[in-house]
């Protein structure tokens, strides 16, 4: 694939959009192929690997036992973080967490947290004394575009196949983590003036703002985020929300199929 | 959202605990030019929130690797003072403030005519001195005013405003209790003239219909706030006339 | 006001000093106007805003409950810190606390601490178990010169109008913090060869060393600090100490008047 | 080494708890070219360890003060993912990972023809996704493969391998229990063609004779691993033929 | 100051717990040229305090933004070794050491003829190996000697010395117990030839009269210390003659 | 001594090596003079100063009382760290710990720890509740070459003359720390193509890789480390291991002699 300098690339993307085409031949609302593997890492209490085009993301779940927050004595905690380390691509630099990685972790975190898929009270071991802390770590190994959707999918898929390592902490037998819902994220990027689903790396390089939508099983919104420079109209949002509803259902079915294996 | 359903947030007459109607905003005041050293500045009080913004620049961006050849970068630092919250927070940035700084910068870059200042940096400092839910919106509003006060050309203002859901009802402009115990919060940055949206975050649980109601309220409130912003600028530049 | 490059500014300041004049028309021992507001911030257990010429400083007081230090089981703690963030002026950069901000916080801290105005034993809740920690945070919003005096005044004024939020911690009713004294800071900068009181930003830019003096109600010294490049003689110090005695009394009266409101 | 003598690590028949003979390696697999964005990449699984390496470069080194006039610098970051260990580890580097990064970089600089790329930097990223004793060796092996995949000229590969001592017997390739409760560990980086050593660490207790036995085992295993590495490169470049 | 009035610090005969008279200094020794690698160095023992100072430079200041066009900058790092205090302190700088570094640098810049070295940096490293109250003064004295040993031109030395108040009596040179339980401490940096003051800190409680007595003692002691400093320099440069 | 640029220096060192000579006149396996002082610092529970040619290193030992790790309730802990601060030489910069200082601390730590010279169970005060933590801090004041051997020697010499400050913690009388062995480190640097013992600063500047060997009382290996760019053969290692055995015995005798004083 020819490397275009951004301004030429922008022009090329605009020309393609006018003909309702995309740089890799996909249609406007078409995603790249997704491959999902779960329970793929020793030492992860849950784990998943998502391959989305050239994007590769791992998520791992770990438990710890801790004392509850004083104002929430009957609740465990859930935390999701993301790392964007130099392995992920030429543009990533070593150093403290970048705003990009913080945003990624927090947007995925909110989608999972706000869907209520994990009952934090079910993570209580002894009220006021001991609760589980569940940590989801997202590790982007290759950024080929749209790392948000790949990360969110890896996170929820890892969670939904997680074993609570109770025996490690002398708290009875290991058992599956209860995850009652499957919130899914779907992201749109403005490319050549219009929104497309699942932008690849070139489309992100020559594109504008993006919108991340996390939807629950019932089609409710649990998390929204607009990132990067650009604005949108309410009408544009209404259109992509409809697309997101369809796409999230597809993704949810894929995760269910994986779990049924 | 805390989402603790056992706290009742609406009175029997449909009003809210502080007496507001469901589509009623907390009082908002604005003043510009309050900091002698800055190129532009503003203070916004929104409910009990106090947000102060200062603008420095445009100046040549340093170090050179942050320069953009075709435009200015807008560098935003959103910061909560240690004494601004009910529990003191440690000085310095945390993950929340870094995320808000990033998306606020991106919202402001969407309205500033950045292409007029290649290789420059425009610094926007947002300091929250008192927090009572809604600080990021108050910060965006204050930042827009400070940019205008600094004479930075913009194609529109960005007005920060939020709606949300409490007791299964959509309401405008959550206060602290509503934020802690409510079901959803949808803060946005609205361009009052064009009707576009430059800032969007949301967490909680909203049906698509509820989302639409939130946005209706947000657009209505953005108009009100916009007028207050215009008045604040006039108060300085027209001598209050 | 014309911006002068430092060497020209130095010359100008020296010329003015020879005629016993200052760049903004004040006399040698004259301060700029001060405006003090207290109890001005929601969520601050105590708060104050000081406007001193073009300088604007806020101070906020917060309480926490903590376990006492093992060697001081009957004492709470007091801590004062200062932030000099980029909002305060063009010369301030983001990043970890600068030596300037550390010095500011520590000099104000020593003046308050050493005056004994807060009885640390009165901050004990349960000996050996629970004590109050009192945190004073200084936030400089605009540096128009002499941020030390503005900060020290904001800190003591905030403290003296602080409410102990005992009910928040289920330790009885809220009540005023006992602050038995009113230590005041007064700073001098060498400008054009001689010391002046309350230097403004231009005088600091073209000046030399400065001396910070904190005096107690009885005129005793509680804290001294010399900052920046320069030296002074014992005779010079004797002169400014006399001025400081007068000035600190004025400041103390102003705080008292505010409290009487 | 943990050195806790009360845990028996050898069966009565002289085999190890997982059934291996004392000079038997855990299974090892390798694949190259697995990361689309990198100039070279590889994954190595060794026992239950999973190590992924990527190479970026050579590119001009920045900032200039890290440049060497007569050669390239090899910059290695060895990092363990938070979920790679039995107790989660906090993201970011710690003292252990910094030390391993340093000595791994020095080992790779010993084989890369660095003098061919004056003032350049070659970045090697090693990510451990799962750890079961022996991650630094798996990382070195993966890094060598990624360098080869990136087409960086080298005078030999560096093969990571370790031997150690358990229950007073020298054994090849300690697994997790053997590492936790054993008496010594000797990880080395061997140049399989020249028979030289580019990486050496050791801790525990070894007599000079036991050291020699460890090294015998290490050299034997390095040959085996080298063959697997060659096969992995062939699988990509010869179309698996 | 600790200010714990229930600890008696003066004997009935008016002497102090360690037998010193109220205007008597602890023993002080000095030696220069003790570090082979540095451009100048010195060790000062003052009571049980051990302070070592090294000077590197003048060299061109880097990065350029710290350069001053018309003079050298003096960069001081005051650091306490982890084992120097009764409770071990974590390696690295803390707020106290950063403040002392700042005001010490400013004191030394007041005597070094910095205008002779535009755009240069002179680095002064002060390491406290043992602390028994008074380390900042011992550090200043050691730094002055190291600067002289490095041949840096100065218009005078800076001599570090402190007085204070215990049991309501002004005394010279507080030791550890006096520092912990005393009522005031006044450390200064005196130019022994000109009689000026380049360093001044103070905490505790002193009446203006007590301040004057402290300063009298300080000036008297500075003379004594100055002679020891001269002897130390002579011991090196005159072959001890 | 003339400062040579590295490539000229390398040539000079190679020429010397061909004639079996070294730049300072020593033979291949000859060390510089060592001077050892112990118990030399107020406030150190143990302390030592080593002067090795132009290299000067201090080590200090401090105790703290802490709670034991949950999985080792009967054991105290030992930790060794090193600081390479700008005082040590022109090449050292201020800032967070460098890889060089981390490596130095960890290699010295492993040699001491793995020799078993300290019985960690002897550091237990109350099982599961209170144990001693022993911290050895290495402080390099002057790097004249071979700081590893100087640091390791200072560390073990300080440890072996350490007093457990039990009375400070109200745990009985002070008593000597039991250190049953004397592990010694010996380092070799490739200079002019061959290994030499105890390289000086110039030899390090113009040399290649180095090998650090720590040997116990019985001649067993407790720690090995290869640092810097370069490779070695098994035969080369066999030769330096023999030299190390002799040298470590000499060093051990020196420490014993010091202790007998």
Coordinates of C-alpha atoms in Angstrom, one line a residue, chain D residues 1-2 4 65 71 94-99 102-103 106-107 109-112 114-115 136 155 165 180-181 183 186 191 195-208 210-211 215 219, chain F residues 72 75 80-82 93 97-103 105-107 110 113-115 120-121 210-212 214 218-234 237-238 241 245:
Chain D
X1 CA 16.5 -18.4 44.1
X2 CA 13.9 -19.3 46.6
X4 CA 13.4 -23.7 50.0
X65 CA 22.9 13.0 22.3
X71 CA 27.5 2.6 15.1
X94 CA 10.4 -1.8 37.5
X95 CA 14.0 -2.4 38.5
X96 CA 14.0 -5.9 37.3
X97 CA 12.8 -5.1 33.9
X98 CA 15.2 -2.2 33.5
X99 CA 18.1 -4.5 34.4
X102 CA 20.0 -3.3 29.7
X103 CA 21.8 -6.6 29.5
X106 CA 24.1 -5.3 25.3
X107 CA 23.8 -9.0 24.2
X109 CA 24.5 -5.2 20.2
X110 CA 27.2 -7.9 20.4
X111 CA 25.8 -9.7 17.3
X112 CA 24.1 -7.0 15.3
X114 CA 25.9 -2.0 14.4
X115 CA 28.9 -0.4 12.7
X136 CA 14.3 -13.3 29.7
X155 CA 27.0 -12.1 12.7
X165 CA 20.2 -26.8 40.1
X180 CA 10.8 -20.9 43.0
X181 CA 12.2 -23.7 45.1
X183 CA 19.0 -23.8 44.2
X186 CA 22.1 -19.8 35.0
X191 CA 25.8 -17.7 19.7
X195 CA 29.9 -21.0 20.4
X196 CA 30.4 -17.7 22.2
X197 CA 28.3 -16.2 25.0
X198 CA 26.7 -12.8 24.7
X199 CA 24.4 -12.9 27.8
X200 CA 25.2 -14.2 31.2
X201 CA 23.5 -14.0 34.5
X202 CA 23.4 -16.4 37.4
X203 CA 22.1 -16.5 41.0
X204 CA 22.0 -19.2 43.6
X205 CA 24.8 -21.7 44.5
X206 CA 26.8 -23.6 42.0
X207 CA 30.2 -25.3 42.4
X208 CA 32.6 -24.7 39.5
X210 CA 28.1 -27.7 38.5
X211 CA 28.6 -24.6 36.5
X215 CA 26.9 -24.9 30.5
X219 CA 25.0 -25.4 24.7
Chain F
X72 CA 7.1 -15.5 54.5
X75 CA 11.5 -13.9 57.7
X80 CA 20.6 -3.5 48.6
X81 CA 20.5 -0.5 46.3
X82 CA 23.1 1.8 44.7
X93 CA 23.6 12.9 35.3
X97 CA 17.9 5.8 38.8
X98 CA 19.8 4.9 35.6
X99 CA 20.0 1.4 34.3
X100 CA 23.7 1.4 35.4
X101 CA 22.8 2.2 39.0
X102 CA 20.0 -0.4 39.0
X103 CA 22.4 -3.1 37.6
X105 CA 22.6 -2.5 43.1
X106 CA 21.0 -5.7 41.9
X107 CA 24.3 -7.5 41.1
X110 CA 22.3 -11.0 44.4
X113 CA 21.5 -12.6 49.1
X114 CA 22.4 -15.8 47.3
X115 CA 25.4 -16.6 49.4
X120 CA 16.5 -14.1 57.1
X121 CA 14.7 -16.0 59.8
X210 CA 32.9 -7.1 31.7
X211 CA 32.1 -10.1 33.8
X212 CA 31.2 -9.9 37.5
X214 CA 30.7 -13.4 43.2
X218 CA 33.8 -22.4 49.6
X219 CA 34.5 -21.1 46.2
X220 CA 31.0 -21.6 44.9
X221 CA 29.5 -19.2 42.4
X222 CA 26.6 -17.1 43.9
X223 CA 26.2 -14.5 41.2
X224 CA 27.3 -13.9 37.6
X225 CA 26.7 -11.0 35.3
X226 CA 27.9 -10.0 31.9
X227 CA 27.6 -6.3 31.1
X228 CA 28.3 -4.2 28.1
X229 CA 28.8 -5.1 24.4
X230 CA 30.9 -8.1 23.7
X231 CA 31.1 -11.9 23.9
X232 CA 33.3 -14.4 25.5
X233 CA 34.2 -18.1 25.2
X234 CA 33.8 -20.8 27.8
X237 CA 35.5 -17.8 31.5
X238 CA 37.4 -20.8 32.9
X241 CA 37.1 -18.0 37.3
X245 CA 39.1 -17.8 43.3

